[in-house]
Amino acid sequence: MEDVYILGIESSCDETAVSVVKNGRIILSNVINTQIPIHTVYGGVVPEIASRNHIDNISDVAKKAIEDANIDFNRINAVACTYGPGLVGALLVGLSYGKALSYALNKPLVGVNHIQGHIAANYITYPELKPPFLCVMMSGGNTQLVNVKDYTDFEVLGRTKDDAIGEAFDKVARVIGLGYPGGPKIDKMALNGQANIELPKTHVDGLDFSFSGIKTAVINLHHKEPDINKENLCASFEKAVTDMLMEKVKLAIQKINVSKIVLAGGVSANSYIRKEFEKIETNGIKVYMPDLKLCTDNAAMIASAGYYNFINGKIDDLTLNAVPNLKL
Ligand code: KG4
């Protein structure tokens, strides 16, 4: 089969990203313009500011992605674009740019679910990885256990009833004064701490999760004891959320009887969570974790997921709209 080149576009939150990926697995370019320094001042992403910055950046990011890939625009087989979930204004910038490109180049437009993209980051990290597998999807906006039956066939087994795990990291970090984005900062702090503070774990039936209780418990504790050791608090918070996550992962493994566990999303960059998942590797179970630079938002993962949609005939037309609460 002839090589297939997909141009991926991602703009669902605060990263403007464009990438060219060959055959769904090989990155030719991966350009990311992050707005983190801009939003840090506000302690979180300001949607309107994110949209405006995407507009300012998207053309230059796309041009650089094409230059870095050393490929002519006309050699692209399809334009893959995140169309949800995410911030509607932010999504619309990348999607409109992708539609214009698809129209001007006369190449198919392929809509990609951002969560499907996070899962596909693993196809780039592990060229041999194939479905079926259990995906533990943990990002700033989503936390779910997904039975990935095939490249474009997903069954959500459980999801958070309230906060996403990344949201809990970010809110805890903000309240205890670590700033935004909180996940990496808690990760670093926890490395020097002891998980010696007992925190309440919320129990939810089945394979669903709840992270708002633990978030509130940490915040209340910090308000009550402002001088509490932050390193220990971070380590204890990380341990408690990881225990809650692991309990459900073990249940899911029994339920669908899989041998491959695949991590995805920004929180899968967490060093404690990665170590704990390594421990569940046995003769029968292998754990896959995306390359650190592919855990958080990027367009290479969108191009990879777009490749599988494209070769499976999942192509969209120019009426495709942004869907902020898109489900898998
Ligand atoms: O996947 P992502 O880039 O965006 C979404 O699609 O939501 O995830 C961003 C989330 C943020 O909540 C951020 O704090 C968290 O991932 N994150 C981490 C780490 N790196 C990023 N959380 C814990 N530990 C980390 N090392």
Short mmCIF file of N, CA and C in Angstrom, two decimals, residues 10 24 29 47 64 77 93 104 129 153 156 160 174-176 181 199 211 213 220 242 249 257 289 324:
data_model
loop_
_atom_site.label_atom_id
_atom_site.label_comp_id
_atom_site.label_asym_id
_atom_site.label_seq_id
_atom_site.Cartn_x
_atom_site.Cartn_y
_atom_site.Cartn_z
N GLU A 10 -4.98 20.40 16.11
CA GLU A 10 -5.54 20.32 17.46
C GLU A 10 -5.62 21.73 18.06
N GLY A 24 -0.02 6.68 10.21
CA GLY A 24 -0.59 6.63 11.56
C GLY A 24 0.42 6.41 12.67
N SER A 29 6.43 15.73 11.60
CA SER A 29 6.56 17.03 12.27
C SER A 29 5.52 17.08 13.37
N PRO A 47 -11.37 30.90 28.23
CA PRO A 47 -11.76 30.45 26.89
C PRO A 47 -11.62 31.50 25.78
N LYS A 64 4.82 25.86 9.71
CA LYS A 64 6.03 25.25 10.30
C LYS A 64 5.93 23.73 10.25
N ASN A 77 -2.73 13.29 2.32
CA ASN A 77 -3.90 12.51 1.87
C ASN A 77 -5.21 13.02 2.47
N VAL A 93 -11.67 27.33 15.86
CA VAL A 93 -10.54 27.91 15.14
C VAL A 93 -9.82 26.81 14.33
N ALA A 104 -9.46 23.97 0.01
CA ALA A 104 -8.48 24.55 -0.91
C ALA A 104 -7.61 23.47 -1.56
N LEU A 129 1.78 -1.79 18.81
CA LEU A 129 0.54 -1.88 19.60
C LEU A 129 -0.70 -1.92 18.71
N ASP A 153 -13.49 1.55 17.28
CA ASP A 153 -14.64 0.94 17.98
C ASP A 153 -14.36 0.96 19.50
N VAL A 156 -17.22 2.65 26.38
CA VAL A 156 -16.84 3.28 27.64
C VAL A 156 -17.39 2.43 28.78
N THR A 160 -15.86 9.37 35.17
CA THR A 160 -16.03 10.13 36.40
C THR A 160 -17.45 10.71 36.46
N ARG A 174 -3.98 24.83 42.76
CA ARG A 174 -4.28 26.26 42.82
C ARG A 174 -4.51 26.70 44.27
N VAL A 175 -5.32 25.89 44.99
CA VAL A 175 -5.65 26.29 46.36
C VAL A 175 -4.43 26.24 47.28
N ILE A 176 -3.55 25.28 47.07
CA ILE A 176 -2.39 25.22 47.99
C ILE A 176 -1.23 26.11 47.50
N PRO A 181 -0.29 24.99 35.22
CA PRO A 181 -1.15 23.84 35.47
C PRO A 181 -0.62 23.04 36.65
N LEU A 199 -6.51 10.40 53.76
CA LEU A 199 -7.54 11.18 53.06
C LEU A 199 -8.71 10.27 52.70
N PHE A 211 -13.93 12.14 41.81
CA PHE A 211 -12.72 12.78 42.35
C PHE A 211 -12.99 14.09 43.07
N GLY A 213 -14.74 14.60 45.87
CA GLY A 213 -14.66 14.48 47.33
C GLY A 213 -13.22 14.60 47.82
N ASN A 220 -10.05 21.51 52.08
CA ASN A 220 -10.49 21.83 53.45
C ASN A 220 -9.36 21.67 54.46
N THR A 242 -4.57 7.65 43.05
CA THR A 242 -4.05 6.49 42.31
C THR A 242 -4.69 5.20 42.83
N VAL A 249 -9.43 -0.09 37.79
CA VAL A 249 -8.69 -0.72 36.68
C VAL A 249 -8.65 -2.24 36.88
N ASN A 257 -11.38 -9.05 30.64
CA ASN A 257 -10.35 -10.05 30.41
C ASN A 257 -9.34 -9.65 29.35
N MET A 289 2.54 3.06 28.11
CA MET A 289 2.38 4.46 28.52
C MET A 289 2.92 5.36 27.42
N PRO A 324 -18.69 20.60 21.74
CA PRO A 324 -17.92 20.76 22.98
C PRO A 324 -18.02 19.58 23.94
#
